[in-house]
Amino acid sequence: MVFRKPPDGGWGWVIVVVSFFTQFLCYGSPLAVGVLYLEWLDAFGEGKGKTAWVGSLANGIGLLASPVCSICVSSFGARPVAIFSGFMVAGGLMMSSFAPNIYFLYVSYGIVVGLGCGLLYTATVTITCQYFDKRRGLALGLISTGSSVGLFIYAALQRELIELYGLDGCLLIVGALSLNILACGSLMRPLESPSSPRPEKMCVDKVPDQYFVYHEKEKTIEENISILEKGYIDEKCVNNVPDCKQDIILNKNVLSSINVNEKDTYKKKVVEQTNFCKQFAKRKWQLYLTYWKETMVLFKNKVFSALFVAILLFDIGGFPPSLLMEDVARSANISEDDYYMPLISIIGIMTTVGKLILGILADFKWVNTLYLYVTTLLMTGVALFAIPFAKSYLTLAMLSGILGFLTGNWSIFPYVTTKTVGIEKLTHAYGILMFFAGLGNSLGPPIVGWFYDWTQEYNTAFYFSGFCVLLGGFLLLLAALPCWNACTNQSSKLPPNTYSYKVASN
């Protein structure tokens, strides 16, 4: 498929709008799952750690499966994947309304909805990158706010739907709303040049014709031979029986010789195909070896190794508040009269503000993005330590806003990765880091929930979360100090990456 030069406008702005609404519709419920978390605790009576797996899987499985998502979008295109994933998200949400136990939710909400969100995220980012070059940062920034706005609106929407229609009705309605992803996906027109030839279609049209012509000729020859043989044998059999038997034996010998020649030709083709498969497997094996060698080269960079530890610990400690903050407020015995707005909604709107402001700061030349990212990690750790001391709605709302703003550091994470490994290794490094970010998202809330199940209070859990984030921040700060510049410069002078990447984005 041949693509035109990115137009940086035109239909690209339609792509931005539909990608925004796609992320709004698919990530709204999984990010605001804290509202559903309270209802699942009451409905199934399971522990907090076991119940927290539902929301953590829904948010982490998409990152864990990011390589598979990229392969799907590269193979089938953004529009088919978006439409198919819309059915996955809507179907998973509707199936969750009939969940008989928490284990059913692990599959329907955690895996099905989570994987659908991962596919949709990859599809929206890919199609946006294809349509934008000079304004790619602006376009990606606009569509990334869709998930944060979805968190803000879905937190209040799901709470209202639960009061009106119950938990099952809420999931059915939210699933029906997700069907609008199909309309958004249908507008993701691929950026294909209309004047370019379409070899795939031509091949599909030509191959069947050749196939049928070949078999028609083969069939005609076989029919003629069979007719002649039958007439000749019948005539001989009527006149002379011994001659009939001899002719039958002779014809069998002729046919067997023809079959032997066909078998030899078939064997030659099998040998050629076997050799081709062996060469293909050998090349793939060399590519995999090269990939792992390049991975080891990345981990020799001390800053990258520290960044890998920091993102894992940050998601283990920093993600649970967005899922458990509503239960923290209920555990603090805060009355509903003082509950003006869901805490998750505050986190969502402040995450949007944080993404925009931190993204703008990262564009200034005098700002070191690596130190800016470290600052957000250290401040997040301090805010997590302060949660056990918050006993009123106002203090919890302030901490939720601070944590939401600092979580917006996701917008500068690609800048940090590029500064650490260079643009030529960004794809490889970013894929590794996103995998471990998904692992942290999946493990964080259950660990905090298990701490509560053991101690029957959240204080120890959030002390642990704050310690994880602070540890990751301090390790990254030590690795980024000027004394390590000599080491990082040596790693940057290593041979360039020779692995041939096939990524989703153009």
Short mmCIF file of C-alpha atoms in Angstrom, two decimals:
data_model
loop_
_atom_site.label_atom_id
_atom_site.label_comp_id
_atom_site.label_asym_id
_atom_site.label_seq_id
_atom_site.Cartn_x
_atom_site.Cartn_y
_atom_site.Cartn_z
CA MET A 1 0.00 0.00 0.00
CA VAL A 2 1.41 3.38 -1.04
CA PHE A 3 0.66 6.42 1.11
CA ARG A 4 0.66 10.05 0.14
CA LYS A 5 2.63 12.72 1.94
CA PRO A 6 0.88 13.65 5.25
CA PRO A 7 -1.41 16.61 4.45
CA ASP A 8 -1.21 18.13 8.00
CA GLY A 9 -4.84 19.16 7.70
CA GLY A 10 -7.90 18.54 5.57
CA TRP A 11 -9.42 15.18 6.40
CA GLY A 12 -6.73 14.85 9.06
CA TRP A 13 -8.75 17.10 11.38
CA VAL A 14 -11.70 14.73 10.98
CA ILE A 15 -9.33 11.95 12.01
CA VAL A 16 -8.37 13.97 15.10
CA VAL A 17 -12.02 14.49 16.08
CA VAL A 18 -13.05 10.86 15.63
CA SER A 19 -9.87 9.66 17.40
CA PHE A 20 -10.67 11.98 20.31
CA PHE A 21 -14.18 10.55 20.62
CA THR A 22 -12.87 7.00 20.17
CA GLN A 23 -10.56 7.36 23.16
CA PHE A 24 -13.33 9.17 25.05
CA LEU A 25 -15.78 6.29 24.50
CA CYS A 26 -13.40 3.37 25.02
CA TYR A 27 -11.35 4.68 27.98
CA GLY A 28 -14.14 6.49 29.84
CA SER A 29 -15.41 3.48 31.76
CA PRO A 30 -12.07 1.66 32.37
CA LEU A 31 -10.42 4.80 33.74
CA ALA A 32 -13.48 5.63 35.88
CA VAL A 33 -13.76 2.03 37.08
CA GLY A 34 -13.38 3.20 40.68
CA VAL A 35 -17.13 3.97 40.72
CA LEU A 36 -17.90 0.40 39.58
CA TYR A 37 -15.32 -0.98 42.01
CA LEU A 38 -17.46 0.01 45.00
CA GLU A 39 -20.50 -1.71 43.52
CA TRP A 40 -18.57 -4.89 42.75
CA LEU A 41 -17.29 -5.00 46.33
CA ASP A 42 -20.87 -4.92 47.62
CA ALA A 43 -22.27 -7.27 44.94
CA PHE A 44 -19.76 -10.12 45.15
CA GLY A 45 -18.37 -9.70 48.66
CA GLU A 46 -14.79 -10.48 47.61
CA GLY A 47 -11.65 -8.90 49.05
CA LYS A 48 -10.42 -5.54 47.86
CA GLY A 49 -7.27 -7.02 46.35
CA LYS A 50 -9.17 -9.62 44.34
CA THR A 51 -11.79 -7.11 43.16
CA ALA A 52 -9.14 -4.56 42.18
CA TRP A 53 -7.82 -7.01 39.57
CA VAL A 54 -10.79 -6.17 37.32
CA GLY A 55 -9.90 -2.51 36.88
CA SER A 56 -6.16 -3.12 36.82
CA LEU A 57 -6.47 -5.70 34.02
CA ALA A 58 -8.70 -3.38 32.00
CA ASN A 59 -6.06 -0.64 32.16
CA GLY A 60 -2.93 -2.77 31.96
CA ILE A 61 -3.73 -5.47 29.42
CA GLY A 62 -3.70 -3.00 26.51
CA LEU A 63 -0.14 -1.92 27.33
CA LEU A 64 1.01 -5.49 27.92
CA ALA A 65 -0.36 -6.50 24.51
CA SER A 66 0.99 -3.43 22.69
CA PRO A 67 3.26 -5.49 20.37
CA VAL A 68 0.28 -7.62 19.29
CA CYS A 69 -1.84 -4.49 18.81
CA SER A 70 0.83 -2.94 16.59
CA ILE A 71 1.04 -6.08 14.46
CA CYS A 72 -2.75 -6.13 14.02
CA VAL A 73 -2.89 -2.49 12.91
CA SER A 74 0.09 -2.97 10.57
CA SER A 75 -1.49 -6.05 9.00
CA PHE A 76 -5.14 -5.01 8.67
CA GLY A 77 -5.14 -1.20 8.88
CA ALA A 78 -6.53 1.25 11.41
CA ARG A 79 -10.15 1.32 10.20
CA PRO A 80 -10.88 -2.45 10.32
CA VAL A 81 -9.13 -2.77 13.69
CA ALA A 82 -11.08 0.20 15.12
CA ILE A 83 -14.43 -1.25 13.99
CA PHE A 84 -13.60 -4.71 15.32
CA SER A 85 -12.34 -3.27 18.62
CA GLY A 86 -15.55 -1.25 18.98
CA PHE A 87 -17.46 -4.54 19.04
CA MET A 88 -14.99 -5.89 21.62
CA VAL A 89 -15.38 -2.94 24.00
CA ALA A 90 -19.17 -2.77 23.67
CA GLY A 91 -19.55 -6.55 23.93
CA GLY A 92 -17.26 -6.78 26.96
CA LEU A 93 -19.18 -4.06 28.82
CA MET A 94 -22.55 -5.65 28.04
CA MET A 95 -21.30 -9.11 29.02
CA SER A 96 -20.11 -7.68 32.34
CA SER A 97 -23.69 -6.75 33.25
CA PHE A 98 -24.50 -10.50 33.39
CA ALA A 99 -21.40 -11.44 35.43
CA PRO A 100 -22.27 -14.11 38.04
CA ASN A 101 -18.96 -13.73 39.90
CA ILE A 102 -15.72 -11.76 39.97
CA TYR A 103 -13.88 -14.29 37.82
CA PHE A 104 -16.27 -13.69 34.94
CA LEU A 105 -15.44 -9.98 35.18
CA TYR A 106 -11.72 -10.77 34.84
CA VAL A 107 -12.44 -12.01 31.31
CA SER A 108 -15.35 -9.82 30.18
CA TYR A 109 -14.24 -6.47 31.63
CA GLY A 110 -10.55 -7.00 32.32
CA ILE A 111 -9.34 -8.85 29.22
CA VAL A 112 -11.95 -8.20 26.51
CA VAL A 113 -12.49 -4.50 27.25
CA GLY A 114 -8.80 -3.96 28.06
CA LEU A 115 -7.58 -5.57 24.83
CA GLY A 116 -10.16 -3.62 22.82
CA CYS A 117 -8.92 -0.37 24.36
CA GLY A 118 -5.32 -1.27 23.54
CA LEU A 119 -6.20 -1.95 19.90
CA LEU A 120 -8.16 1.29 19.64
CA TYR A 121 -5.34 3.32 21.17
CA THR A 122 -2.86 1.91 18.65
CA ALA A 123 -5.27 2.48 15.77
CA THR A 124 -5.97 6.12 16.67
CA VAL A 125 -2.29 6.96 17.18
CA THR A 126 -1.31 5.22 13.93
CA ILE A 127 -3.90 6.89 11.71
CA THR A 128 -3.14 10.29 13.28
CA CYS A 129 0.59 9.91 12.64
CA GLN A 130 -0.14 9.03 9.01
CA TYR A 131 -2.14 12.24 8.47
CA PHE A 132 0.18 14.62 10.34
CA ASP A 133 3.88 15.38 10.19
CA LYS A 134 4.62 19.00 11.12
CA ARG A 135 1.60 19.23 13.44
CA ARG A 136 1.86 15.68 14.75
CA GLY A 137 2.58 16.77 18.34
CA LEU A 138 -0.51 18.98 18.42
CA ALA A 139 -2.70 16.29 16.89
CA LEU A 140 -1.51 13.59 19.29
CA GLY A 141 -1.94 15.97 22.23
CA LEU A 142 -5.54 16.68 21.25
CA ILE A 143 -6.55 13.04 20.87
CA SER A 144 -4.79 12.03 24.11
CA THR A 145 -7.06 14.37 26.09
CA GLY A 146 -10.03 12.25 25.01
CA SER A 147 -9.28 9.63 27.65
CA SER A 148 -8.93 12.25 30.40
CA VAL A 149 -12.18 13.96 29.44
CA GLY A 150 -13.80 10.52 29.35
CA LEU A 151 -12.59 9.85 32.89
CA PHE A 152 -14.05 13.17 34.07
CA ILE A 153 -17.49 12.62 32.48
CA TYR A 154 -17.86 8.85 32.95
CA ALA A 155 -17.16 9.06 36.68
CA ALA A 156 -20.26 11.20 37.22
CA LEU A 157 -22.26 9.46 34.47
CA GLN A 158 -21.74 5.95 35.85
CA ARG A 159 -22.60 7.10 39.37
CA GLU A 160 -25.87 8.59 38.10
CA LEU A 161 -26.72 5.54 35.98
CA ILE A 162 -26.14 3.21 38.95
CA GLU A 163 -28.57 5.23 41.08
CA LEU A 164 -31.22 5.17 38.33
CA TYR A 165 -30.85 1.71 36.77
CA GLY A 166 -28.51 -0.26 39.02
CA LEU A 167 -25.11 -1.74 38.21
CA ASP A 168 -26.36 -4.04 35.43
CA GLY A 169 -28.31 -1.28 33.71
CA CYS A 170 -25.32 1.06 33.95
CA LEU A 171 -23.03 -1.42 32.19
CA LEU A 172 -25.62 -2.09 29.47
CA ILE A 173 -26.07 1.62 28.76
CA VAL A 174 -22.33 2.32 28.79
CA GLY A 175 -21.81 -0.62 26.44
CA ALA A 176 -24.47 0.73 24.08
CA LEU A 177 -22.74 4.12 24.10
CA SER A 178 -19.50 2.38 23.12
CA LEU A 179 -21.12 1.21 19.89
CA ASN A 180 -20.59 4.76 18.63
CA ILE A 181 -16.94 3.71 18.20
CA LEU A 182 -18.11 1.89 15.05
CA ALA A 183 -19.20 5.18 13.49
CA CYS A 184 -15.92 6.82 14.48
CA GLY A 185 -13.89 3.93 13.12
CA SER A 186 -15.69 3.98 9.77
CA LEU A 187 -14.43 7.57 9.24
CA MET A 188 -10.76 6.55 9.66
CA ARG A 189 -10.11 6.59 5.93
CA PRO A 190 -6.61 5.30 5.10
CA LEU A 191 -4.24 7.81 3.52
CA GLU A 192 -3.83 5.90 0.26
CA SER A 193 -2.91 7.45 -3.08
CA PRO A 194 -5.83 6.97 -5.51
CA SER A 195 -3.50 7.06 -8.54
CA SER A 196 -1.24 4.27 -7.24
CA PRO A 197 -1.79 0.74 -8.55
CA ARG A 198 -3.34 -1.81 -6.30
CA PRO A 199 -1.27 -4.92 -6.77
CA GLU A 200 -3.11 -6.87 -4.09
CA LYS A 201 -6.44 -6.60 -5.91
CA MET A 202 -4.89 -7.37 -9.28
CA CYS A 203 -3.25 -10.48 -7.91
CA VAL A 204 -6.50 -11.64 -6.37
CA ASP A 205 -8.30 -11.12 -9.67
CA LYS A 206 -5.69 -12.81 -11.83
CA VAL A 207 -4.85 -15.86 -9.75
CA PRO A 208 -8.31 -17.47 -9.80
CA ASP A 209 -8.55 -17.03 -13.61
CA GLN A 210 -5.24 -18.74 -14.13
CA TYR A 211 -6.20 -21.39 -11.65
CA PHE A 212 -9.47 -22.18 -13.40
CA VAL A 213 -7.92 -22.11 -16.88
CA TYR A 214 -5.25 -24.54 -15.77
CA HIS A 215 -7.74 -26.94 -14.29
CA GLU A 216 -10.11 -26.63 -17.25
CA LYS A 217 -7.30 -27.66 -19.61
CA GLU A 218 -6.28 -30.46 -17.30
CA LYS A 219 -9.88 -31.60 -17.03
CA THR A 220 -10.37 -31.54 -20.82
CA ILE A 221 -7.28 -33.67 -21.43
CA GLU A 222 -8.30 -36.17 -18.79
CA GLU A 223 -11.83 -36.41 -20.20
CA ASN A 224 -10.55 -36.98 -23.76
CA ILE A 225 -8.13 -39.66 -22.62
CA SER A 226 -10.82 -41.39 -20.60
CA ILE A 227 -13.30 -41.30 -23.49
CA LEU A 228 -10.77 -42.71 -25.98
CA GLU A 229 -9.64 -45.36 -23.53
CA LYS A 230 -13.19 -46.37 -22.78
CA GLY A 231 -14.26 -46.60 -26.44
CA TYR A 232 -11.13 -48.44 -27.47
CA ILE A 233 -11.32 -50.92 -24.61
CA ASP A 234 -15.03 -51.56 -25.15
CA GLU A 235 -14.45 -52.30 -28.82
CA LYS A 236 -11.56 -54.67 -28.06
CA CYS A 237 -13.48 -56.38 -25.31
CA VAL A 238 -16.37 -57.12 -27.67
CA ASN A 239 -14.14 -58.61 -30.40
CA ASN A 240 -11.34 -60.24 -28.44
CA VAL A 241 -11.18 -60.81 -24.71
CA PRO A 242 -7.38 -61.52 -24.42
CA ASP A 243 -6.54 -58.34 -26.32
CA CYS A 244 -8.84 -56.48 -23.96
CA LYS A 245 -6.87 -57.65 -20.93
CA GLN A 246 -3.55 -56.76 -22.54
CA ASP A 247 -4.76 -53.27 -23.39
CA ILE A 248 -5.99 -52.75 -19.87
CA ILE A 249 -2.59 -53.75 -18.49
CA LEU A 250 -0.84 -51.49 -21.03
CA ASN A 251 -3.02 -48.50 -20.14
CA LYS A 252 -2.30 -49.04 -16.47
CA ASN A 253 1.43 -49.00 -17.17
CA VAL A 254 1.11 -45.76 -19.16
CA LEU A 255 -0.90 -44.10 -16.41
CA SER A 256 1.56 -45.27 -13.74
CA SER A 257 4.45 -43.74 -15.69
CA ILE A 258 2.54 -40.45 -15.90
CA ASN A 259 1.94 -40.58 -12.15
CA VAL A 260 5.66 -41.18 -11.52
CA ASN A 261 6.57 -38.06 -13.51
CA GLU A 262 3.99 -36.03 -11.60
CA LYS A 263 5.37 -37.35 -8.31
CA ASP A 264 8.91 -36.32 -9.28
CA THR A 265 7.72 -32.81 -10.12
CA TYR A 266 5.79 -32.64 -6.85
CA LYS A 267 8.85 -33.79 -4.88
CA LYS A 268 10.97 -31.09 -6.49
CA LYS A 269 8.43 -28.44 -5.49
CA VAL A 270 8.31 -29.76 -1.92
CA VAL A 271 12.12 -29.62 -1.71
CA GLU A 272 12.16 -26.03 -3.02
CA GLN A 273 9.48 -24.94 -0.55
CA THR A 274 11.30 -26.67 2.32
CA ASN A 275 14.53 -24.86 1.46
CA PHE A 276 12.67 -21.57 1.27
CA CYS A 277 11.10 -22.16 4.72
CA LYS A 278 14.49 -23.01 6.19
CA GLN A 279 16.03 -19.82 4.80
CA PHE A 280 13.06 -17.76 6.01
CA ALA A 281 13.30 -19.25 9.52
CA LYS A 282 17.05 -18.63 9.57
CA ARG A 283 16.56 -14.96 8.66
CA LYS A 284 13.87 -14.52 11.32
CA TRP A 285 16.12 -16.14 13.90
CA GLN A 286 18.91 -13.72 13.00
CA LEU A 287 16.50 -10.80 13.37
CA TYR A 288 15.42 -12.03 16.81
CA LEU A 289 19.03 -12.40 17.90
CA THR A 290 19.75 -8.89 16.67
CA TYR A 291 16.69 -7.61 18.53
CA TRP A 292 17.85 -9.08 21.83
CA LYS A 293 21.37 -7.78 21.29
CA GLU A 294 19.97 -4.29 20.77
CA THR A 295 17.85 -4.73 23.90
CA MET A 296 20.97 -5.53 25.92
CA VAL A 297 22.64 -2.46 24.46
CA LEU A 298 19.73 -0.33 25.70
CA PHE A 299 19.99 -1.70 29.22
CA LYS A 300 23.72 -0.87 29.30
CA ASN A 301 22.58 2.76 29.29
CA LYS A 302 22.27 3.58 33.01
CA VAL A 303 19.63 6.25 32.48
CA PHE A 304 17.45 3.88 30.45
CA SER A 305 17.77 1.17 33.11
CA ALA A 306 16.76 3.66 35.78
CA LEU A 307 13.89 4.88 33.59
CA PHE A 308 12.66 1.29 33.21
CA VAL A 309 12.64 0.86 37.03
CA ALA A 310 11.04 4.28 37.53
CA ILE A 311 8.11 3.70 35.14
CA LEU A 312 7.43 0.28 36.67
CA LEU A 313 7.44 1.61 40.26
CA PHE A 314 5.50 4.74 39.26
CA ASP A 315 2.64 2.69 37.83
CA ILE A 316 2.63 0.31 40.79
CA GLY A 317 2.30 3.21 43.23
CA GLY A 318 0.79 6.04 41.20
CA PHE A 319 -2.07 4.27 39.42
CA PRO A 320 -4.06 2.92 42.45
CA PRO A 321 -5.47 6.33 43.56
CA SER A 322 -7.46 6.66 40.31
CA LEU A 323 -9.07 3.31 41.07
CA LEU A 324 -9.33 3.32 44.88
CA MET A 325 -9.83 6.98 45.84
CA GLU A 326 -13.62 6.59 46.04
CA ASP A 327 -13.23 3.70 48.48
CA VAL A 328 -10.69 5.75 50.46
CA ALA A 329 -13.32 8.46 50.90
CA ARG A 330 -15.90 5.89 52.00
CA SER A 331 -13.42 4.35 54.45
CA ALA A 332 -12.83 7.83 55.92
CA ASN A 333 -16.59 8.05 56.70
CA ILE A 334 -17.10 11.19 54.62
CA SER A 335 -20.81 12.02 54.44
CA GLU A 336 -22.57 12.24 51.07
CA ASP A 337 -23.68 15.81 51.83
CA ASP A 338 -20.05 16.95 51.63
CA TYR A 339 -19.48 14.94 48.44
CA TYR A 340 -19.80 17.64 45.77
CA MET A 341 -18.00 15.90 42.91
CA PRO A 342 -16.55 12.39 42.46
CA LEU A 343 -12.87 12.35 43.29
CA ILE A 344 -12.17 10.41 40.11
CA SER A 345 -13.70 13.25 38.07
CA ILE A 346 -11.27 15.66 39.73
CA ILE A 347 -8.37 13.36 38.84
CA GLY A 348 -9.58 13.20 35.22
CA ILE A 349 -9.92 16.92 34.62
CA MET A 350 -6.61 17.72 36.32
CA THR A 351 -4.87 15.02 34.26
CA THR A 352 -5.99 16.88 31.14
CA VAL A 353 -4.63 20.14 32.54
CA GLY A 354 -1.38 18.44 33.52
CA LYS A 355 -0.86 16.94 30.07
CA LEU A 356 -1.26 20.33 28.42
CA ILE A 357 0.86 22.36 30.85
CA LEU A 358 3.67 19.81 31.17
CA GLY A 359 3.69 19.37 27.40
CA ILE A 360 4.05 23.14 26.93
CA LEU A 361 6.88 23.29 29.50
CA ALA A 362 8.71 20.47 27.71
CA ASP A 363 8.85 22.59 24.53
CA PHE A 364 10.92 25.33 26.21
CA LYS A 365 14.63 24.98 25.46
CA TRP A 366 15.68 25.96 29.00
CA VAL A 367 13.63 23.09 30.52
CA ASN A 368 15.35 19.72 30.95
CA THR A 369 12.54 17.22 30.34
CA LEU A 370 14.33 14.46 32.24
CA TYR A 371 14.60 16.58 35.40
CA LEU A 372 11.01 17.76 34.89
CA TYR A 373 9.85 14.14 34.80
CA VAL A 374 11.88 13.31 37.92
CA THR A 375 10.26 16.28 39.71
CA THR A 376 6.77 14.95 38.92
CA LEU A 377 7.75 11.53 40.30
CA LEU A 378 9.07 12.96 43.57
CA MET A 379 6.01 15.19 44.04
CA THR A 380 3.72 12.23 43.35
CA GLY A 381 5.46 10.22 46.06
CA VAL A 382 5.00 13.04 48.57
CA ALA A 383 1.29 13.37 47.67
CA LEU A 384 0.78 9.62 48.16
CA PHE A 385 2.38 9.83 51.61
CA ALA A 386 -0.11 12.60 52.49
CA ILE A 387 -3.25 10.57 51.65
CA PRO A 388 -3.44 8.76 55.04
CA PHE A 389 -3.54 12.15 56.80
CA ALA A 390 -6.51 13.40 54.72
CA LYS A 391 -9.70 12.99 56.76
CA SER A 392 -12.07 15.38 54.93
CA TYR A 393 -13.49 15.68 51.45
CA LEU A 394 -11.66 18.97 50.82
CA THR A 395 -8.21 17.54 51.55
CA LEU A 396 -8.91 14.41 49.51
CA ALA A 397 -10.14 16.57 46.63
CA MET A 398 -6.96 18.67 46.77
CA LEU A 399 -4.74 15.59 46.79
CA SER A 400 -6.77 14.08 43.94
CA GLY A 401 -6.21 17.25 41.89
CA ILE A 402 -2.46 17.22 42.59
CA LEU A 403 -2.14 13.53 41.72
CA GLY A 404 -4.18 14.03 38.56
CA PHE A 405 -2.01 16.94 37.45
CA LEU A 406 1.21 15.00 38.09
CA THR A 407 -0.16 11.95 36.25
CA GLY A 408 -0.17 14.18 33.18
CA ASN A 409 3.56 13.49 32.96
CA TRP A 410 2.60 10.80 30.42
CA SER A 411 2.62 13.59 27.83
CA ILE A 412 6.36 14.20 28.32
CA PHE A 413 7.38 10.56 28.68
CA PRO A 414 8.12 10.17 24.92
CA TYR A 415 10.36 13.27 25.15
CA VAL A 416 12.24 11.70 28.06
CA THR A 417 12.67 8.42 26.20
CA THR A 418 13.96 10.20 23.10
CA LYS A 419 16.43 12.23 25.17
CA THR A 420 17.67 9.03 26.81
CA VAL A 421 18.15 6.65 23.85
CA GLY A 422 17.96 8.85 20.75
CA ILE A 423 15.37 9.03 18.01
CA GLU A 424 16.75 6.03 16.11
CA LYS A 425 16.05 3.68 19.04
CA LEU A 426 12.83 5.31 20.23
CA THR A 427 10.48 2.62 18.88
CA HIS A 428 12.43 -0.22 20.44
CA ALA A 429 12.88 1.48 23.82
CA TYR A 430 9.34 2.85 24.05
CA GLY A 431 7.83 -0.57 23.39
CA ILE A 432 9.85 -2.10 26.25
CA LEU A 433 8.92 0.70 28.65
CA MET A 434 5.22 0.52 27.78
CA PHE A 435 5.20 -3.21 28.46
CA PHE A 436 6.50 -2.66 31.99
CA ALA A 437 4.14 0.28 32.45
CA GLY A 438 1.27 -2.10 31.71
CA LEU A 439 2.73 -4.57 34.18
CA GLY A 440 2.76 -1.85 36.85
CA ASN A 441 -0.84 -0.87 36.05
CA SER A 442 -1.91 -4.49 36.42
CA LEU A 443 -0.11 -5.10 39.72
CA GLY A 444 -0.56 -1.75 41.54
CA PRO A 445 -4.25 -1.77 42.59
CA PRO A 446 -4.31 -5.45 43.67
CA ILE A 447 -1.22 -4.90 45.83
CA VAL A 448 -2.81 -1.88 47.53
CA GLY A 449 -6.04 -3.86 47.96
CA TRP A 450 -4.14 -6.77 49.53
CA PHE A 451 -2.51 -4.38 51.99
CA TYR A 452 -5.99 -3.26 53.04
CA ASP A 453 -7.19 -6.86 53.38
CA TRP A 454 -4.24 -7.60 55.68
CA THR A 455 -4.32 -4.44 57.79
CA GLN A 456 -7.97 -3.29 57.38
CA GLU A 457 -6.79 0.28 56.66
CA TYR A 458 -5.27 2.16 53.71
CA ASN A 459 -2.43 3.90 55.56
CA THR A 460 0.16 1.16 55.07
CA ALA A 461 -0.94 0.68 51.47
CA PHE A 462 -0.34 4.30 50.49
CA TYR A 463 2.92 4.46 52.42
CA PHE A 464 4.04 1.54 50.28
CA SER A 465 2.81 3.30 47.10
CA GLY A 466 4.61 6.53 48.01
CA PHE A 467 7.80 4.63 48.79
CA CYS A 468 7.71 2.89 45.38
CA VAL A 469 7.30 6.17 43.46
CA LEU A 470 9.95 8.00 45.52
CA LEU A 471 12.40 5.12 45.06
CA GLY A 472 11.91 5.20 41.30
CA GLY A 473 12.32 8.97 41.23
CA PHE A 474 15.52 8.97 43.28
CA LEU A 475 17.06 6.18 41.16
CA LEU A 476 16.30 8.11 37.98
CA LEU A 477 17.68 11.32 39.51
CA LEU A 478 20.95 9.62 40.48
CA ALA A 479 21.30 8.12 37.00
CA ALA A 480 20.59 11.51 35.37
CA LEU A 481 23.18 13.46 37.37
CA PRO A 482 26.07 14.98 35.36
CA CYS A 483 28.55 12.50 36.88
CA TRP A 484 27.00 9.78 34.69
CA ASN A 485 27.31 11.75 31.45
CA ALA A 486 30.50 9.97 30.48
CA CYS A 487 28.75 6.61 30.75
CA THR A 488 25.73 7.71 28.78
CA ASN A 489 27.91 9.26 26.08
CA GLN A 490 29.77 6.00 25.63
CA SER A 491 26.52 4.10 25.22
CA SER A 492 25.29 6.62 22.66
CA LYS A 493 28.41 6.04 20.53
CA LEU A 494 27.62 2.34 20.09
CA PRO A 495 26.81 1.12 16.54
CA PRO A 496 23.42 2.28 15.27
CA ASN A 497 20.44 0.01 15.47
CA THR A 498 20.39 -2.46 12.61
CA TYR A 499 17.15 -4.20 13.51
CA SER A 500 14.42 -3.71 10.92
CA TYR A 501 11.35 -2.55 12.80
CA LYS A 502 7.81 -2.92 11.52
CA VAL A 503 5.75 -0.58 13.65
CA ALA A 504 2.20 0.58 13.45
CA SER A 505 2.88 4.27 12.96
CA ASN A 506 4.09 5.48 9.60
#
